CSV table of C-alpha atoms in Angstrom, one decimal:
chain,number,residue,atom,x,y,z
A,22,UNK,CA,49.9,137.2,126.7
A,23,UNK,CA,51.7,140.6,127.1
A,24,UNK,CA,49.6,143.4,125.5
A,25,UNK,CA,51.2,147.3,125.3
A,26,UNK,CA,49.7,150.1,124.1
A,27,UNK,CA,51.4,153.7,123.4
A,28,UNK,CA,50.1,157.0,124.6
A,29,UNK,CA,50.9,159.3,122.2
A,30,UNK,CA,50.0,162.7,120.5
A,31,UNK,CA,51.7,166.3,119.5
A,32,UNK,CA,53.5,167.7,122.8
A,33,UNK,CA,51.7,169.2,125.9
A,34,UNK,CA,48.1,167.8,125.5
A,35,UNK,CA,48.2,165.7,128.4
A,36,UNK,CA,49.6,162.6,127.5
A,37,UNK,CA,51.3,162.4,130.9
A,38,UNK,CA,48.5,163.3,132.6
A,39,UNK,CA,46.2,160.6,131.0
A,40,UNK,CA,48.9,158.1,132.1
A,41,UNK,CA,49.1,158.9,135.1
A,42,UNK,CA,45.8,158.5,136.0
A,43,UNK,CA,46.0,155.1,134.0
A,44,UNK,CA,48.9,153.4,136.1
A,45,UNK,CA,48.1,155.7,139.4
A,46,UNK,CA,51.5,156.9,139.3
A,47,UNK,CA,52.8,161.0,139.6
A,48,UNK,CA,55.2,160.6,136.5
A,49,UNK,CA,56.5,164.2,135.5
A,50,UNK,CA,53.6,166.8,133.9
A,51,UNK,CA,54.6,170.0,133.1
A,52,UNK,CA,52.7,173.1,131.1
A,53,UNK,CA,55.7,173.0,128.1
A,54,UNK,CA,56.7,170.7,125.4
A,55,UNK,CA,58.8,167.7,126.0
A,56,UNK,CA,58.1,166.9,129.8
A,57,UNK,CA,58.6,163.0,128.6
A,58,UNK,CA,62.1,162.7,126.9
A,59,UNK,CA,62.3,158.9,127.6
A,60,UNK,CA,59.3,156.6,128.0
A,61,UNK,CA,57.7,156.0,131.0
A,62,UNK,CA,56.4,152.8,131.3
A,63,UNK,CA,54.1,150.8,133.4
A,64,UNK,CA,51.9,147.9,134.1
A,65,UNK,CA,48.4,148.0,134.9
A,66,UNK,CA,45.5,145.8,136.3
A,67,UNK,CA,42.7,145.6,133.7
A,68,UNK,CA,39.5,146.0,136.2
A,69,UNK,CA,37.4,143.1,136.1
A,70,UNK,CA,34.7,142.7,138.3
A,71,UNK,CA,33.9,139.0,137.6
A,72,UNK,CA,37.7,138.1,139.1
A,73,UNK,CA,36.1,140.7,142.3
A,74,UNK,CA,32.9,138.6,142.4
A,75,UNK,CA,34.6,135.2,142.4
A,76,UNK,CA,36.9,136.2,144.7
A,77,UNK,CA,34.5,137.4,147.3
A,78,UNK,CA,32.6,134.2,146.8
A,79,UNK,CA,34.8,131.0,146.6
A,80,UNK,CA,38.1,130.3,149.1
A,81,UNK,CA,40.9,131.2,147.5
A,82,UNK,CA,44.5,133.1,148.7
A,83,UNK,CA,44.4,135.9,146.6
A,84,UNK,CA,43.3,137.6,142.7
A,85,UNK,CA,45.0,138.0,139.8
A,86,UNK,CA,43.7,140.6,137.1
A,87,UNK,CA,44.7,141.0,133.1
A,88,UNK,CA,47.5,143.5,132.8
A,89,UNK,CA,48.5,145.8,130.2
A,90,UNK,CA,51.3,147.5,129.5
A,91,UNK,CA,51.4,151.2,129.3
A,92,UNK,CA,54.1,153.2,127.6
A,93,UNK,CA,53.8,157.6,127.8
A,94,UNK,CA,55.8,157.9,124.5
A,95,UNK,CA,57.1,161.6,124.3
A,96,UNK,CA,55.8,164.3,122.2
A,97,UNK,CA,55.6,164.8,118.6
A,98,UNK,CA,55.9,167.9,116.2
A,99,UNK,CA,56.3,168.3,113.1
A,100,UNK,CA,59.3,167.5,111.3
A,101,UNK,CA,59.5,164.1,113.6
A,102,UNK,CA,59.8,161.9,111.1
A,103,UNK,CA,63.5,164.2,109.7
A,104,UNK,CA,64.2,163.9,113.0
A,105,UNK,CA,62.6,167.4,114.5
A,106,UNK,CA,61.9,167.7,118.3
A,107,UNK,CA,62.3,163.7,119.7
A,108,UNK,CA,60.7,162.6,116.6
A,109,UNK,CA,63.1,160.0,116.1
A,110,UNK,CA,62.9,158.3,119.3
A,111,UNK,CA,59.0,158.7,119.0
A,112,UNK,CA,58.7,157.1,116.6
A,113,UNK,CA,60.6,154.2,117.4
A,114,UNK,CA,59.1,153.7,120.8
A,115,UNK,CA,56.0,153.4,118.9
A,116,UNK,CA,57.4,150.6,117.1
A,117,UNK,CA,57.4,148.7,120.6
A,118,UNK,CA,53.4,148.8,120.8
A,119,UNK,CA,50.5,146.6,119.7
A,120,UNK,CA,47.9,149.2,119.9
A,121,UNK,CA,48.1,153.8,120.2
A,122,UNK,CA,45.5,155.9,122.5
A,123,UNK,CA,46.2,158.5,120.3
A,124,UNK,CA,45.6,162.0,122.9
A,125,UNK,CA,44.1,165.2,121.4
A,126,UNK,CA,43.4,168.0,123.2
A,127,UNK,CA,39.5,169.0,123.7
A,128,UNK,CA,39.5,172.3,125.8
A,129,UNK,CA,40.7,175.1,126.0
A,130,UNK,CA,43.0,176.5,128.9
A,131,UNK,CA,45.3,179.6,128.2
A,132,UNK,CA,47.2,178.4,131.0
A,133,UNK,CA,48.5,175.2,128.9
A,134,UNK,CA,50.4,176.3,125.3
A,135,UNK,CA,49.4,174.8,122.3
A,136,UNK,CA,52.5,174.4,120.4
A,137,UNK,CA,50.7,175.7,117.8
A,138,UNK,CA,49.2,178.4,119.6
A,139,UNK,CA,45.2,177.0,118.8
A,140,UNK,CA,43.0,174.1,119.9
A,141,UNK,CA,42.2,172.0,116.2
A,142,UNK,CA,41.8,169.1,117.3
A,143,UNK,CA,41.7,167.3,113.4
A,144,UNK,CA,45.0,169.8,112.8
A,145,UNK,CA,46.6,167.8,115.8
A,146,UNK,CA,45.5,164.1,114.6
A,147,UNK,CA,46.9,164.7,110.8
A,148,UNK,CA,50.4,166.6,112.0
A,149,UNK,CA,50.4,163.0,113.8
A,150,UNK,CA,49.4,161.0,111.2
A,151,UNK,CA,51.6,162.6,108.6
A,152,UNK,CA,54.6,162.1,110.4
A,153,UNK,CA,53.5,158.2,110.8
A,154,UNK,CA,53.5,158.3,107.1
A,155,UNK,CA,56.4,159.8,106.2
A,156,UNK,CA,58.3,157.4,108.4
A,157,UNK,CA,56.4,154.4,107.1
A,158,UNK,CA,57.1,155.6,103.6
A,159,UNK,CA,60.8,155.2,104.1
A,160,UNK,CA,60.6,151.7,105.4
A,161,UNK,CA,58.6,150.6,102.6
A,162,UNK,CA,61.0,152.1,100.2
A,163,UNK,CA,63.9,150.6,101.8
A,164,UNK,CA,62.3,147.2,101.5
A,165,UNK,CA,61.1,148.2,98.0
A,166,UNK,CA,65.3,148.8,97.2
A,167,UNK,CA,65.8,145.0,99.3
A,168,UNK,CA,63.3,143.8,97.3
A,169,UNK,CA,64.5,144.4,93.9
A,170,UNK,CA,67.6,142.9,94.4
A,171,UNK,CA,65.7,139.4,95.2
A,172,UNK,CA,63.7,139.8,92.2
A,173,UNK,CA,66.6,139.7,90.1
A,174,UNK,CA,67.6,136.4,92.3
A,175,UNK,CA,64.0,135.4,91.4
A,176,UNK,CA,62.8,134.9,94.7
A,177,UNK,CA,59.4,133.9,94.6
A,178,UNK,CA,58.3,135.8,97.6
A,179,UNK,CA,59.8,138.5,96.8
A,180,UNK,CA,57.6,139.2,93.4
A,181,UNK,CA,54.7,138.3,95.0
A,182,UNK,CA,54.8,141.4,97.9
A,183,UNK,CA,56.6,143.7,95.1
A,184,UNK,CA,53.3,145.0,94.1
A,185,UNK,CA,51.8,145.4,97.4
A,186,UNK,CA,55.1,147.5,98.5
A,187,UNK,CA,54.3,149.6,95.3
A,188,UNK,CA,50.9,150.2,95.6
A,189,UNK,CA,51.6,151.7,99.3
A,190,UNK,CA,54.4,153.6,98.2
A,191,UNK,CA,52.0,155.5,95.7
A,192,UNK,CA,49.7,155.8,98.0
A,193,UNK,CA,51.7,156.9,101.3
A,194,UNK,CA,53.9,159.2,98.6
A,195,UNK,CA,51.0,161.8,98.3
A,196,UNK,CA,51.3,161.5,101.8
A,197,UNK,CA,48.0,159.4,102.0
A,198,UNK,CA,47.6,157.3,105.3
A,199,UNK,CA,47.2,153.8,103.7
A,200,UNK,CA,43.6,152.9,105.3
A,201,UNK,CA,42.2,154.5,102.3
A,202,UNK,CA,43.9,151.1,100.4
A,203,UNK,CA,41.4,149.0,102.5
A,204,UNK,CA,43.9,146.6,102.5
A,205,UNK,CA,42.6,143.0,103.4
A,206,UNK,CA,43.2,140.7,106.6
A,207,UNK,CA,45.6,138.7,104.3
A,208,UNK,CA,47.4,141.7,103.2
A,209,UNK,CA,48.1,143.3,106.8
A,210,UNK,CA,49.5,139.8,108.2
A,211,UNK,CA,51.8,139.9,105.0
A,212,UNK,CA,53.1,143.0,105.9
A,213,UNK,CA,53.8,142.3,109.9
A,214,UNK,CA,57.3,142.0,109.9
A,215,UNK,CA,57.6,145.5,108.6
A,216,UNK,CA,55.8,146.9,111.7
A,217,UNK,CA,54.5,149.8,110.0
A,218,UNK,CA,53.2,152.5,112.5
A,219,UNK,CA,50.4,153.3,110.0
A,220,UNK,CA,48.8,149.7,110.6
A,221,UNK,CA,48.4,149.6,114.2
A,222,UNK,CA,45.3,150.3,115.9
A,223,UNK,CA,43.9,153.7,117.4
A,224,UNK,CA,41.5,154.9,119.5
A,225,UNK,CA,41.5,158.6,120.1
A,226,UNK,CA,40.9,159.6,123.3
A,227,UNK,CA,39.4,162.9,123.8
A,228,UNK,CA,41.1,164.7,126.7
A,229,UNK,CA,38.0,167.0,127.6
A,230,UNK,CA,37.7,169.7,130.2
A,231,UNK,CA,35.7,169.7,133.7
A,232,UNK,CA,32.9,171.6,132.9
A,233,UNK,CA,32.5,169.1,129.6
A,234,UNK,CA,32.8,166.0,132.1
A,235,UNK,CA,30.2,167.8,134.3
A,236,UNK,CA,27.7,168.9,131.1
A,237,UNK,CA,27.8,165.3,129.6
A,238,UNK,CA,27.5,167.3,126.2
A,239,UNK,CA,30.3,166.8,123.6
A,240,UNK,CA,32.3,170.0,123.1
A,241,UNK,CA,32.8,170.8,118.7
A,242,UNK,CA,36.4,169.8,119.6
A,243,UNK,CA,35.4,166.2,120.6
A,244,UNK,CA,32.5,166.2,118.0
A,245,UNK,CA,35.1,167.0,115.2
A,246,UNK,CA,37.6,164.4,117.1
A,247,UNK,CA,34.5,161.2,116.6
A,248,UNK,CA,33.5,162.6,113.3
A,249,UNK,CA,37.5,162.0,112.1
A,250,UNK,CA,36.9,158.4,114.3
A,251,UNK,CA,33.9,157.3,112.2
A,252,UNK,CA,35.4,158.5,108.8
A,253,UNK,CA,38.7,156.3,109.4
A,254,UNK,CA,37.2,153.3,111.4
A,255,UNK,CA,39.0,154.6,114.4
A,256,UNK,CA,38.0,154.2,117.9
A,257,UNK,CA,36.7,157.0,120.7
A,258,UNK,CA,36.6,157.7,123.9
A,259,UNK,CA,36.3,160.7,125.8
A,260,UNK,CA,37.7,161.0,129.5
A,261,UNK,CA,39.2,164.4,131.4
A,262,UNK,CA,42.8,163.7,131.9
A,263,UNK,CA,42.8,166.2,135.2
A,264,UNK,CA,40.0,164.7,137.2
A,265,UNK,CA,40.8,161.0,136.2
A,266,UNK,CA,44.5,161.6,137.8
A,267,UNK,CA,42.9,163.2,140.8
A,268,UNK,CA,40.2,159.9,140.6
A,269,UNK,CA,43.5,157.4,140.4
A,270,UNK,CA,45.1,158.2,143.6
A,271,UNK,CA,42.1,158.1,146.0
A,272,UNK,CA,41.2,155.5,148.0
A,273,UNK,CA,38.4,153.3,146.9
A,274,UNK,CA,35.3,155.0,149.6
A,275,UNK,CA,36.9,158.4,148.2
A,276,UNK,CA,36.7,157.4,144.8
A,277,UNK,CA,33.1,156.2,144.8
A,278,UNK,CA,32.1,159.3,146.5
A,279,UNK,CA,33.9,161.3,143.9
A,280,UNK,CA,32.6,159.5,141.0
A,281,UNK,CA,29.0,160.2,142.6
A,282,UNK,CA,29.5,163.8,142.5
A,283,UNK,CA,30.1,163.8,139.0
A,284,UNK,CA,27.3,161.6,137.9
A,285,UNK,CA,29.4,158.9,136.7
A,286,UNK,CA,29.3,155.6,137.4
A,287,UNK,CA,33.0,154.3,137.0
A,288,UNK,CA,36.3,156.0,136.1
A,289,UNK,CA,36.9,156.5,132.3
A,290,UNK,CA,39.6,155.1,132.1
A,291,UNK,CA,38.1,152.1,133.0
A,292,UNK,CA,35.9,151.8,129.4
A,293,UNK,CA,39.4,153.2,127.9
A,294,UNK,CA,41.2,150.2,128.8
A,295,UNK,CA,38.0,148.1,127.9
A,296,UNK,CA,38.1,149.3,124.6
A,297,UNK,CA,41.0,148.8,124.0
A,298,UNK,CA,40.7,145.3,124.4
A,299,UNK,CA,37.9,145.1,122.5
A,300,UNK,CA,40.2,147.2,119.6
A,301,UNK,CA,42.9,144.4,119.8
A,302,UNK,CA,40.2,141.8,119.6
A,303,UNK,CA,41.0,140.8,123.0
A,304,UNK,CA,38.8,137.9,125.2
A,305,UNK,CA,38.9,136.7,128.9
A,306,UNK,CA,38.7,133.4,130.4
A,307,UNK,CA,38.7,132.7,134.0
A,308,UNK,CA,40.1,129.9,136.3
A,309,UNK,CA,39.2,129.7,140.0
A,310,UNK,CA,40.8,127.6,142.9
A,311,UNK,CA,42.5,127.6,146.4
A,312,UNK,CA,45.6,129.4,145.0
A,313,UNK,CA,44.1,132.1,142.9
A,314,UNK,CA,41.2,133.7,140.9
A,315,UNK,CA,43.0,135.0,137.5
A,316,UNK,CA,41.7,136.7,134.3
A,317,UNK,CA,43.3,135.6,130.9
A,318,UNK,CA,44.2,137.0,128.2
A,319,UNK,CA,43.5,135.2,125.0
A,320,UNK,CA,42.6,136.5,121.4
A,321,UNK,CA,39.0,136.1,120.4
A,322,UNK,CA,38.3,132.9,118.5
A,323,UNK,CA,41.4,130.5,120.2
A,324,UNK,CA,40.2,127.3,120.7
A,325,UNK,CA,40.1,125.4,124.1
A,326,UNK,CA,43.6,123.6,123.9
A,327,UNK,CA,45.2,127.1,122.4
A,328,UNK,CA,43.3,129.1,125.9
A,329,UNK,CA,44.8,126.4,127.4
A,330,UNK,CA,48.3,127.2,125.9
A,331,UNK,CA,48.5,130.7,127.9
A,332,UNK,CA,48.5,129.2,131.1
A,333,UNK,CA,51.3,126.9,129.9
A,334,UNK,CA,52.7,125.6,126.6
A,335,UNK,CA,52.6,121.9,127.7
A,336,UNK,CA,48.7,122.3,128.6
A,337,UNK,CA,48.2,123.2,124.7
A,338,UNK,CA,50.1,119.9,124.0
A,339,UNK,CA,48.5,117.6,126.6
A,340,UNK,CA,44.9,119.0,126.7
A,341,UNK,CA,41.8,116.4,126.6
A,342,UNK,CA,39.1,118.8,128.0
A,343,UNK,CA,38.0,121.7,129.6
A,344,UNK,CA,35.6,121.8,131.7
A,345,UNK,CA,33.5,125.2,130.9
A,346,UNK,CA,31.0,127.2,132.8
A,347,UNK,CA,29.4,130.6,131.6
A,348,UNK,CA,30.3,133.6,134.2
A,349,UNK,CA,26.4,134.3,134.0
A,350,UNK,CA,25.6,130.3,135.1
A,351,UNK,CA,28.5,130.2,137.5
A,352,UNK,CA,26.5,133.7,139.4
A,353,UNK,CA,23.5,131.7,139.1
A,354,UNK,CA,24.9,128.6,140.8
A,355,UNK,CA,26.1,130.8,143.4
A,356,UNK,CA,29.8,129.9,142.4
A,357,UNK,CA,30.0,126.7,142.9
A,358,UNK,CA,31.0,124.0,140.5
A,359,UNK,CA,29.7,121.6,142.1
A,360,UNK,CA,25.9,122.9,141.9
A,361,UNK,CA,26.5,124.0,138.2
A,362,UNK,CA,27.3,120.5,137.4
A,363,UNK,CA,24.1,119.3,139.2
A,364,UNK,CA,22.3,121.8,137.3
A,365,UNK,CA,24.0,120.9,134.2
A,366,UNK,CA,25.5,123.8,133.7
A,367,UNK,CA,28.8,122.7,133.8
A,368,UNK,CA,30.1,121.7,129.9
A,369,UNK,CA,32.9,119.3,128.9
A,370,UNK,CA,34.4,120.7,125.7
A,371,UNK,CA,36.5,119.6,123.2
A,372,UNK,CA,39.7,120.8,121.1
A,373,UNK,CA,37.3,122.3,118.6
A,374,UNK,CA,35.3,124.9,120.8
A,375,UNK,CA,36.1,128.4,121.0
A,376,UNK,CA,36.1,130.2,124.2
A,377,UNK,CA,33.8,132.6,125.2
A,378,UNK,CA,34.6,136.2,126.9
A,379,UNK,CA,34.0,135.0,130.3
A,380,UNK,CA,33.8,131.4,130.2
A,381,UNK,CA,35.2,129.7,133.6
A,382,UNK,CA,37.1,127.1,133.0
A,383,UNK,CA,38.8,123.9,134.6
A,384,UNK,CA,41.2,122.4,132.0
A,385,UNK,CA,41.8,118.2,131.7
A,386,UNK,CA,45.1,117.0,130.5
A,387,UNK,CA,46.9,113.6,130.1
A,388,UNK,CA,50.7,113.0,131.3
C-alpha cells in the first residue's frame, strides 16, 4: 500500500531542510525563495523496532520496513493559486499526495528572509490555506457548471451532489476553508474524485530553533502554531529542521551519542512519520520467516483476508486463516511460534477479525 505525503509551506522556511533530514539525502537548501522548482522525491523506511527485534531474534536473510513516500513540493506565495511564484505547479504536485506536513517557521534567524519580512507563524498557515481554497473553489465551480448540464439530462447523481457542491461553493467563496462545514465521513468519500486540496490531512510541523530543542519549552511561535492545530483538528509536531539533517547523516553510535546530548531519546522525525500514520489511520501487521521479517501497511479496521490482500491479491481470494500472534506475546514467547502455540498464545482467526497494530501473522490459504 503506497502512502505519500507532501512537504509543503510558504518559500524559505525549511521545507528542504526537513526533507532532507527525512530521506537522509543533501537535496538543494538555500537562504532565498524557490530553492525547489521541481519536486524532489523520495522513499523512506518507516522505523519500526518490532521488524529490528524479530530480526535479531528469529533466522531470517534480511528486513523489510514500511515505506513512505516523500515529496519536497516547492514554495508558495501568495497569488499561487492565479498562478504567482510556482503556485501552479504547487498546487498540482499537491494533488499527488494522501497526506501534507504543512512547515511553518518557529524561530527567528536574520540570516534566513522571511518573504514577508516577519516570523507569524498563523500569517504563514492562512496565506497557505487561502491559496488551497481559492484553487479548490475553482474546481468545485467547474464541476458545479458540469453538473448543471446533467441535471437538465436528469441524472440522478448529479442532483443528489448539486447541493453539497453549492454549500462549499458558499462557503469556500468567503474564502472559508470548508472544515468549518464539518462535513460527514459519507460526504468526504462523495467528494474523492474531486481531490480537493482542502480535504487532505495536515499536521503542522513546527520547524523550531536549537536553543528551543535544547530548552524543551515551546516558543509563542509554536504555541500559536498548536493553538491554530487544536482549533482546526489539525495535527502537531515540533522538530528542528537543522539538527535533525545533521542527526540523518550520522552513523548509528554517532547518532545515539548525539541524541544523548540533547536529552532526547529518538530523532523527531521519527514521531513525525509516526504520526503521520496515525493521521492516515494507518496499522501494521507483521510476517516473519527464513526469507524476510516485513512491516505492512494496512488501513485500521481491514479484516484478515483484506491484510491478507496486501501481500497479494490472490491471498484475499483464497484465504481460510490466519494464524495471529500479538507482538507483546510473540516477546514473551521469546519469538518463537512454536512456544506461543504451546502457551496458547497463538490464535487461528477467521475472515471476520480485524487486525491489530502489531499482530504477527502466518496466513492459511486453499489452491
Amino acid at each position: 500500500m503506497g502512502i505519500r505525503a507532501g512537504i509543503v509551506g510558504i518559500t524559505n522556511i525549511g521545507k528542504t531542510t526537513i526533507f532532507n533530514a527525512l530521506t537522509s539525502s543533501e537535496a538543494e537548501s538555500t537562504s532565498y525563495s524557490f530553492s525547489t522548482i521541481k519536486p524532489n522525491n523520495a522513499v523512506v523506511d518507516v522505523p519500526d523496532n518490532r521488524v529490528d527485534e524479530i530480526f535479531a531474534n528469529v533466522v531470517s536473510n534480511k528486513k523489510v520496513y514500511n515505506h513512505l513516500e516523500i515529496m519536497d513540493i516547492a514554495g508558495l506565495v501568495s497569488g499561487a493559486s492565479k498562478g504567482e511564484g510556482l503556485g501552479n505547479k504547487f498546487l498540482s504536485d499537491i494533488k499527488l499526495v494522501d497526506a501534507i506536513l504543512h512547515v511553518v517557521r518557529c524561530f527567528d534567524d536574520e540570516n534566513v528572509v522571511h518573504v514577508d519580512k516577519t516570523v507569524n507563524p498563523e500569517r504563514d498557515i492562512e496565506n497557505v490555506e487561502t491559496e488551497l481554497i481559492v484553487k479548490d473553489l475553482e474546481t468545485i465551480e467547474n464541476r458545479i457548471n458540469k453538473n448543471e448540464k446533467l441535471i437538465r439530462a436528469r441524472d440522478r447523481h448529479a442532483l443528489d451532489m448539486q447541493p453539497l457542491y453549492e454549500k462549499l461553493q458558499a462557503k469556500m467563496s468567503e474564502l472559508e476553508h470548508p472544515r468549518s462545514l464539518e462535513l460527514t465521513e459519507q460526504e468526504i468519500n462523495s467528494l474523492s474524485d474531486l481531490n480537493l486540496l482542502t480535504l487532505k490531512p495536515v499536521i503542522f510541523v513546527c520547524n523550531i530553533s536549537e536553543e528551543e530543542l535544547m530548552t524543551g519549552e515551546d516558543s509563542e511561535y509554536t504555541k500559536a502554531v498548536k493553538e491554530y492545530a487544536g482549533k482546526t483538528e489539525c495535527g502537531a509536531v515540533k522538530i528542528c529542521g537543522r539538527i535533525e539533517a545533521e542527526l540523518s547523516l550520522l552513523e548509528p553510535e554517532e547518532k545515539a551519542e548525539f541524541l544523548k546530548d540533547y536529552g532526547l531519546t529518538e530523532p523527531g522525525l521519527n514521531l513525525l512519520i509516526r504520526e503521520t500514520y496515525e493521521l492516515l489511520g494507518l496499522s501494521t501487521f507483521l510476517t516473519e520467516g527464513e526469507i524476510e521479517v516485513k512491516a505492512w501497511n494496512i488501513r485500521k479496521g481491514m479484516t484478515a483476508p483484506q491484510a491478507a490482500g496486501v501481500i497479494h491479491t490472490d491471498f484475499e481470494k483464497k484465504f481460510i486463516k490466519a494464524e495471529v500472534i500479538s507482538y507483546k506475546d510473540f516477546v514473551e514467547c521469546n519469538f518463537d511460534r512454536s512456544v506461543a502455540k504451546s502457551k496458547g498464545k497463538a490464535r487461528l482467526e477467521g475472515k471476520e477479525y480485524i487486525v491489530q497494530d502489531g499482530d504477527v501473522i502466518v496466513f492459511r490459504f486453499g489452491k
